[in-house]
Tab-separated table of C-alpha atoms in Angstrom:
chain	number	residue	atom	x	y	z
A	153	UNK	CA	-115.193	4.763	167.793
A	154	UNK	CA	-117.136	7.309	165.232
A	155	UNK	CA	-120.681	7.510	165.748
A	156	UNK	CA	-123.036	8.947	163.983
A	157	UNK	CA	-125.512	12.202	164.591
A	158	UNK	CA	-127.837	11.644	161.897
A	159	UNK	CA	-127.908	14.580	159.380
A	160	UNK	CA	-127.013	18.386	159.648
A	161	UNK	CA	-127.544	20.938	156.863
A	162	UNK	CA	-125.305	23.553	155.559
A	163	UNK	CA	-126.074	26.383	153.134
A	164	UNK	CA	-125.113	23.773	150.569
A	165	UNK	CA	-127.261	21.181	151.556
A	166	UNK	CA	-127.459	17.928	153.801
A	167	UNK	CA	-124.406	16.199	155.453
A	168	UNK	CA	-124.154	12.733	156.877
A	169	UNK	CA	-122.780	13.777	160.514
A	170	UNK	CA	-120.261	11.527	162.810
A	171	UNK	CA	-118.574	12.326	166.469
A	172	UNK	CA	-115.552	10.766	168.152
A	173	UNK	CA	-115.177	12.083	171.833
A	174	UNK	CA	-111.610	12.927	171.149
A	175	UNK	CA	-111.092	13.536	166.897
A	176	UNK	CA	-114.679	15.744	166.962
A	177	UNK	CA	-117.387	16.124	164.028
A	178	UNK	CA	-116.754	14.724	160.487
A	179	UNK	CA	-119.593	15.225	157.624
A	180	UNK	CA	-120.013	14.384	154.118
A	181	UNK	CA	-122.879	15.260	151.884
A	182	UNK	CA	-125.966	13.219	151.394
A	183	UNK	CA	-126.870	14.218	147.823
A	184	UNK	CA	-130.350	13.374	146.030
A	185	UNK	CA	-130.073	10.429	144.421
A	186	UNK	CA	-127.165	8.832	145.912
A	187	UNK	CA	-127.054	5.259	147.671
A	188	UNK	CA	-127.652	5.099	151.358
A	189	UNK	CA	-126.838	1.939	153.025
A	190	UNK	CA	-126.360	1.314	157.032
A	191	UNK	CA	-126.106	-1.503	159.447
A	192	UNK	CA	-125.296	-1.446	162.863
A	193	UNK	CA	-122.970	-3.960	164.389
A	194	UNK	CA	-124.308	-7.117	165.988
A	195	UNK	CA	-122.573	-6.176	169.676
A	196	UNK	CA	-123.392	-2.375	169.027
A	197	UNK	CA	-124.557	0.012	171.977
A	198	UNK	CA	-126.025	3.257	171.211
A	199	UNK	CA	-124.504	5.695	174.102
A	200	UNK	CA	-125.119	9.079	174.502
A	201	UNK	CA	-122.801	11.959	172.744
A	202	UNK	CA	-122.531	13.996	175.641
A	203	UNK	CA	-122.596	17.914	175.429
A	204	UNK	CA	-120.883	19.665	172.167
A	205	UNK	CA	-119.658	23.210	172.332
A	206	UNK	CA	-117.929	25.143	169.713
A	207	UNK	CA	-117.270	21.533	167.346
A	208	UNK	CA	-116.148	20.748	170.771
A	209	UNK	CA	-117.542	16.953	172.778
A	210	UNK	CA	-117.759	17.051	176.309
A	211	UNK	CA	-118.436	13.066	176.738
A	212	UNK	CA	-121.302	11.881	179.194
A	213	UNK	CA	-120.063	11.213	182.695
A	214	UNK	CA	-122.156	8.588	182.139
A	215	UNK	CA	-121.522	7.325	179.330
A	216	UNK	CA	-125.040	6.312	179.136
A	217	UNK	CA	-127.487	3.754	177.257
A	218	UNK	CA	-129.718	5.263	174.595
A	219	UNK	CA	-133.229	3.360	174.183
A	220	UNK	CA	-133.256	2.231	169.924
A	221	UNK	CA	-136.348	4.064	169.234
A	222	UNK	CA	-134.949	7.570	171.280
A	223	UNK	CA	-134.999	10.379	168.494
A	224	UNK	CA	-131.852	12.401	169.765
A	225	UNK	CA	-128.335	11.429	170.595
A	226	UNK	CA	-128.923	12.389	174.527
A	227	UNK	CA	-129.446	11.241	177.602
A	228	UNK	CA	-131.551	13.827	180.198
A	229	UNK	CA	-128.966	15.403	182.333
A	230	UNK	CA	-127.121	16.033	179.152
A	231	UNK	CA	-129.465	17.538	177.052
A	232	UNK	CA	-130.610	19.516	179.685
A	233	UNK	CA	-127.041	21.224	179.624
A	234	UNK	CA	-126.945	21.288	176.113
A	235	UNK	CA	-128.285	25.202	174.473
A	236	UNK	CA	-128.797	23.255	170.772
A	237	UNK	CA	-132.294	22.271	172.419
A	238	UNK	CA	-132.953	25.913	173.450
A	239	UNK	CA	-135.187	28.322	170.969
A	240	UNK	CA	-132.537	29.945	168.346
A	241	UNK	CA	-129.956	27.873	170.150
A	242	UNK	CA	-129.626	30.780	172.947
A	243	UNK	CA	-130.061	31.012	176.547
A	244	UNK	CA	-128.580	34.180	177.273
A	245	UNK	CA	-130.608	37.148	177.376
A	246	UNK	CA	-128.398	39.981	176.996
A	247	UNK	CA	-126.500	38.126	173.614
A	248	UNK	CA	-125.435	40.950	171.662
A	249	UNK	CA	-125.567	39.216	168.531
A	250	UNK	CA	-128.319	40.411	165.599
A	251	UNK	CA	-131.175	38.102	165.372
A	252	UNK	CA	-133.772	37.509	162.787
A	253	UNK	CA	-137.344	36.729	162.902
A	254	UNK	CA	-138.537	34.050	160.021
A	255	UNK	CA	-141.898	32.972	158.251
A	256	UNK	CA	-141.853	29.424	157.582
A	257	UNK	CA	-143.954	27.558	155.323
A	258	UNK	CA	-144.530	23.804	155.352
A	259	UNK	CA	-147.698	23.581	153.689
A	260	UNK	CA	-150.946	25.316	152.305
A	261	UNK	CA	-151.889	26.917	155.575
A	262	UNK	CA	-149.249	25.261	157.824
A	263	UNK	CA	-146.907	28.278	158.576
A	264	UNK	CA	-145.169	29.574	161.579
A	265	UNK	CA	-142.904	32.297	163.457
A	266	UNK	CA	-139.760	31.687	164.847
A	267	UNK	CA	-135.811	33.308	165.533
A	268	UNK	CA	-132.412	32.660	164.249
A	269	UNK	CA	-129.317	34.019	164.623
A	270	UNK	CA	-128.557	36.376	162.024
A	271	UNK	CA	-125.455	34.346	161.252
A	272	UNK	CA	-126.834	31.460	160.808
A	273	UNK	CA	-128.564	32.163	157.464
A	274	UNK	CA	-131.183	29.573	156.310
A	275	UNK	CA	-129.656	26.913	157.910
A	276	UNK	CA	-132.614	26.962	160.734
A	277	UNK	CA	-134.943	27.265	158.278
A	278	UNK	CA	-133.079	24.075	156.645
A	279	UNK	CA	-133.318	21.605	159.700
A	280	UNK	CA	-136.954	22.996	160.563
A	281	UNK	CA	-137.598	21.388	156.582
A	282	UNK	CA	-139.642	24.928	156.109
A	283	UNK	CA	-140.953	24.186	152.055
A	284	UNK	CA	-139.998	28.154	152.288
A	285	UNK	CA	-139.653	31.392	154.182
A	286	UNK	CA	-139.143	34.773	154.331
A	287	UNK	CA	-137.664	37.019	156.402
A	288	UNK	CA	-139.860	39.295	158.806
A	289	UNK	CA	-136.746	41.771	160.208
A	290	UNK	CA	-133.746	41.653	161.897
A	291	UNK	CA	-132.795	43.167	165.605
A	292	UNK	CA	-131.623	42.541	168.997
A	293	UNK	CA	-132.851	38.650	170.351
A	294	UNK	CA	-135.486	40.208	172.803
A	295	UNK	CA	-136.386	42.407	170.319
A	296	UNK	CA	-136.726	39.296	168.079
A	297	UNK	CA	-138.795	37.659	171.021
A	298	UNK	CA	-141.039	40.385	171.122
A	299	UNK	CA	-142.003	40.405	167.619
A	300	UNK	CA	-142.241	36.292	168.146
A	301	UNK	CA	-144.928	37.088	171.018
A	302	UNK	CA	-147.059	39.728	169.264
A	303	UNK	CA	-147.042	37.731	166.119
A	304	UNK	CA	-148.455	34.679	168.029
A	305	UNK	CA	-150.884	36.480	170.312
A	306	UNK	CA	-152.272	38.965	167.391
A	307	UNK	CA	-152.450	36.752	164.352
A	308	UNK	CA	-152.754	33.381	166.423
A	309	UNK	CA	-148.931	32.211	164.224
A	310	UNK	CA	-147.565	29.443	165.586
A	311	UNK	CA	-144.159	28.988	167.007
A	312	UNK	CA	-144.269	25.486	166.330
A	313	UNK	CA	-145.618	22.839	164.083
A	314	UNK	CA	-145.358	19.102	164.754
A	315	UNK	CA	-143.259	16.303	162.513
A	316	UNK	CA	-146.492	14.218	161.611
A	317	UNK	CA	-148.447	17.586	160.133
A	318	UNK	CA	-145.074	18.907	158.007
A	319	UNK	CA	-144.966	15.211	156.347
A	320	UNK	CA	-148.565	15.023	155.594
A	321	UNK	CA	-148.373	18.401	154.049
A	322	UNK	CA	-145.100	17.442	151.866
A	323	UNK	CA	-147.064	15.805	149.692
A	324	UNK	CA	-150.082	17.961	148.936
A	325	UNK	CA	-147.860	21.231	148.056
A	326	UNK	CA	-149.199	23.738	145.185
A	327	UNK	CA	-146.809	25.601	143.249
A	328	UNK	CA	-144.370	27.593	143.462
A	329	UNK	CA	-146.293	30.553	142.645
A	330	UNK	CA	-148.706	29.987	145.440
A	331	UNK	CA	-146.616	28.830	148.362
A	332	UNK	CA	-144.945	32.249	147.664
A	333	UNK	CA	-148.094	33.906	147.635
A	334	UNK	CA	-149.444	32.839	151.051
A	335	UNK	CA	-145.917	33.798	152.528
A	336	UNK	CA	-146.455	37.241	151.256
A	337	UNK	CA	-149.754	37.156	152.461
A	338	UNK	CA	-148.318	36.359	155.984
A	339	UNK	CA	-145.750	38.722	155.658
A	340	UNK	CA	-147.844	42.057	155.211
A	341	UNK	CA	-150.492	40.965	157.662
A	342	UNK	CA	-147.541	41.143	160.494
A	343	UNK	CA	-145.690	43.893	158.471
A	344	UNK	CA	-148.806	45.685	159.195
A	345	UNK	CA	-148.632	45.542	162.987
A	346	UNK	CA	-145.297	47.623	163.025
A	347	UNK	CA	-146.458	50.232	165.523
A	348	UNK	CA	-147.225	47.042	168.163
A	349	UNK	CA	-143.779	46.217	166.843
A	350	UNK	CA	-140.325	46.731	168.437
A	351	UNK	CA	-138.582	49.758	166.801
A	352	UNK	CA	-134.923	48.186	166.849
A	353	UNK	CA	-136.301	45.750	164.613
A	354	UNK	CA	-135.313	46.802	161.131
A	355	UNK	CA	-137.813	45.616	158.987
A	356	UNK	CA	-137.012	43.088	156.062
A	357	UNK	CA	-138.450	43.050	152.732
A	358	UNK	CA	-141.348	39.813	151.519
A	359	UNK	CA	-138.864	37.783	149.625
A	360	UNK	CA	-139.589	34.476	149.502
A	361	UNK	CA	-136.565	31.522	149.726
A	362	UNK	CA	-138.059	28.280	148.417
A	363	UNK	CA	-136.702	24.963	149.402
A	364	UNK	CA	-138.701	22.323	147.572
A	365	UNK	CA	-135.875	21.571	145.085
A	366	UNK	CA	-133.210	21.497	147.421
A	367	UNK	CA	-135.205	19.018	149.559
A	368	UNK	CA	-136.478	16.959	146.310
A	369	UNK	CA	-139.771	17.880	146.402
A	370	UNK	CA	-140.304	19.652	142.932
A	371	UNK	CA	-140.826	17.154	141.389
A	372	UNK	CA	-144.054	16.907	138.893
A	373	UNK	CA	-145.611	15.268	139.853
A	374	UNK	CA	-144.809	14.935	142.750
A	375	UNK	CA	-143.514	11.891	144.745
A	376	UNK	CA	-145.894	9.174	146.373
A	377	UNK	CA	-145.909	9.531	150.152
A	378	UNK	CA	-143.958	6.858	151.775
A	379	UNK	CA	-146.633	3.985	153.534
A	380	UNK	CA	-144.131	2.840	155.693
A	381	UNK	CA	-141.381	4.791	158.386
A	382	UNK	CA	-138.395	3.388	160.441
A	383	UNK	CA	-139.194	2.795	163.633
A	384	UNK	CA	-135.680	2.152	165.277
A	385	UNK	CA	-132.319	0.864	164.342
A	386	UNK	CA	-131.210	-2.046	166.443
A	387	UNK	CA	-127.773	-4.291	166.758
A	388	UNK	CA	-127.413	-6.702	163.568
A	389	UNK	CA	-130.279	-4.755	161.897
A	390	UNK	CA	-129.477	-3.014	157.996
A	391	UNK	CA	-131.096	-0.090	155.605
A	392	UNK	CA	-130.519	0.109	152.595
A	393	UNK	CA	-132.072	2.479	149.902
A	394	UNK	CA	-131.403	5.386	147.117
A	395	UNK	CA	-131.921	9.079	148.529
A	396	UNK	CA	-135.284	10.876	147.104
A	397	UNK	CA	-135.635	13.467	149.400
A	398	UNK	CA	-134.263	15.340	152.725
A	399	UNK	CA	-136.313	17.304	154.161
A	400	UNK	CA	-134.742	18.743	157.985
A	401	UNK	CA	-133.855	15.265	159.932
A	402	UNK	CA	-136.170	12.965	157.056
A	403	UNK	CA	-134.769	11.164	154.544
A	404	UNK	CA	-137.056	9.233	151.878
A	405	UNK	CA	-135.433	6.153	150.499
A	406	UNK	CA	-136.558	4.477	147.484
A	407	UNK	CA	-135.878	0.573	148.613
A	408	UNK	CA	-137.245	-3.146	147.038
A	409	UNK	CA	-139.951	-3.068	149.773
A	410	UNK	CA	-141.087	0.805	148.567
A	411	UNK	CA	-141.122	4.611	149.397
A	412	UNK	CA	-139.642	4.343	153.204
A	413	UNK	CA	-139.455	7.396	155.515
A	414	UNK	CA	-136.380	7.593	157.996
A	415	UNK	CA	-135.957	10.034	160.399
A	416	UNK	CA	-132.268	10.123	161.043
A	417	UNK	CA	-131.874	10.922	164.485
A	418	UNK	CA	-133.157	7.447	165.391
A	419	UNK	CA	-129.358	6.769	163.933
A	420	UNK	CA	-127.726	9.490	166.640
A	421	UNK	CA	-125.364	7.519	169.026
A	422	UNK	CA	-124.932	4.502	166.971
A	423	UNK	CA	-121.534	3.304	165.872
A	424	UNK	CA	-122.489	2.460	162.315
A	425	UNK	CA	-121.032	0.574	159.282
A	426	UNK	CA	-121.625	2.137	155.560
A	427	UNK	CA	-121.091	-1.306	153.240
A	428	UNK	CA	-120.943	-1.572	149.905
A	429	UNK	CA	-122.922	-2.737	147.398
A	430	UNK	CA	-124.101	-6.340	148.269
A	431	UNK	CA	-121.678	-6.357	151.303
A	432	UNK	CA	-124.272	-6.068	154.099
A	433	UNK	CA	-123.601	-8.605	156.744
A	434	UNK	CA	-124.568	-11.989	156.057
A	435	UNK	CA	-126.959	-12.355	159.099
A	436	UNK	CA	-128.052	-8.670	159.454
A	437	UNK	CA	-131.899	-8.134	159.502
A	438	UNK	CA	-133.844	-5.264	157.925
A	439	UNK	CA	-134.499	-1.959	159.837
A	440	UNK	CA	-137.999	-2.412	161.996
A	441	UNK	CA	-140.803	-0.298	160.359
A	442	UNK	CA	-144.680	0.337	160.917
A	443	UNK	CA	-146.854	2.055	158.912
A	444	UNK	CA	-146.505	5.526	158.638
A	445	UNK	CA	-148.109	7.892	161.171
A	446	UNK	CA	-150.714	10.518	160.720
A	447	UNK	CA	-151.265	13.459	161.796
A	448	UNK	CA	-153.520	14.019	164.924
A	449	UNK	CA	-156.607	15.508	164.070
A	450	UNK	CA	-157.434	18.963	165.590
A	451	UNK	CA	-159.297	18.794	168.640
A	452	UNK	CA	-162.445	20.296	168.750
A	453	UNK	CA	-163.698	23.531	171.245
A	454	UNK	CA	-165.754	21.902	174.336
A	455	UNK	CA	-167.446	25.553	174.437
């Protein structure tokens, strides 16, 4: 039975992801605008997907029970074999392959560092929903790791930035003009530290990749925030909406009860149904949701 593994992004955009232990990984594009309607079977069981290598499913021995409100398509012993989770999906320290080092930008000062394979392209950049980036330089991984450190230890960057504060600051973006501005900014402050820098790191010029209108967010104005977020799919439960944005592993859906935020690996494991029009089943329930969450607030020094 296909299951689904929530959304992955390509250069050209969002897919809709599935997984069969035997036939692999189908996808089909989630496009802005188009109709997105799910329900999950009244006798459904959300297992885990086991480990995937090279488009490749090992199944769990276990074939183990996911909780409905679990946000990957796991259980612990197998995402603990699995390098996806690991940083630039790498646990080998001697990989040969190039690596670069990214500033990512997901809101006026919410910015971070972080690696990807050279390979790879955006695409990181993609499922991280970074509003935009630029590249820093491009070298061997620890050579990428290094730069990570010193970034993060000299200019206090980040290496990571939480779900809640990216959403909050989708909404509250400037232009164009300026989001590229603060990347530059960010760019020739570390550009500047080149001689704490590692020298196999060739250095990469400030140009600035913006994602807001692949994502949906140009818009002007922009969107109202959704009040409202999915909280877990369960057996005999439905969703229903029309795509207004994907941004990394959120979808916004325009539905009858109003902006509504899903975050698509709460679908990861599920065996779902995609029903027309008006064919939802006759006794399936809507999704659970709860009003949106905010942001924790920044905790303040005790000295």
């Amino acid at each position: 039975m296909w299951r689904s593994t929530g959304t992955r992004w390509r250069e050209e955009g969002a897919h809709w992801t599935w997984w069969h232990p035997s036939h692999g990984v189908r996808a089909s594009p989630l496009p802005l605008g188009s109709a997105l309607r799910l329900s999950v079977d009244g006798s459904a069981a959300r297992r885990c997907a086991g480990v995937r290598r090279a488009d490749r499913t090992i199944p769990c021995p276990d074939a183990a029970d996911l909780p409905p409100g679990a946000r990957r398509d796991q259980c612990e012993p197998c995402a603990a074999l699995d390098r996806r989770s690991s940083v630039a999906t790498d646990t080998v320290p001697d990989d040969g392959r190039p690596y670069r080092v990214y500033l990512a930008y997901f809101g006026p000062g919410l910015l971070k560092v972080g690696i990807t394979a050279a390979a790879r392209g955006r695409v990181r950049l993609l499922e991280q929903a970074a509003v935009c980036f630029a590249f820093l330089g491009e070298g061997p991984l620890m050579a990428a790791r290094r730069t990570e450190s010193v970034l993060g230890s000299a200019l206090d960057v980040p290496d990571r930035v939480r779900d809640p504060a990216k959403r909050a600051a989708r909404h509250r973006l400037p232009d164009a003009a300026a989001r590229a501005a603060e990347v530059a900014a960010l760019h020739a402050r570390a550009a500047s530290l080149r001689d704490r820098l590692p020298e196999s790191l060739a250095p990469a010029p400030p140009h600035c990749v913006d994602h807001a209108e692949v994502f949906g967010l140009a818009a002007d104005p922009p969107p109202p925030p959704p009040a409202a977020e999915v909280t877990a799919l369960v057996p005999g439960c439905a969703l229903a909406g029309t795509v207004r944005a994907v941004a990394g592993h959120d979808v916004y859906l325009d539905t009858p009860g109003g902006p509504l935020l899903f975050d698509t690996r709460l679908a990861a494991g599920w065996p779902l149904r995609r029903p027309g029009p008006g064919r939802e089943p006759a006794d399936a329930r809507a999704a659970p949701t709860a009003p949106l969450r905010s942001p924790a607030p920044p905790q303040e020094a005790l000295f």
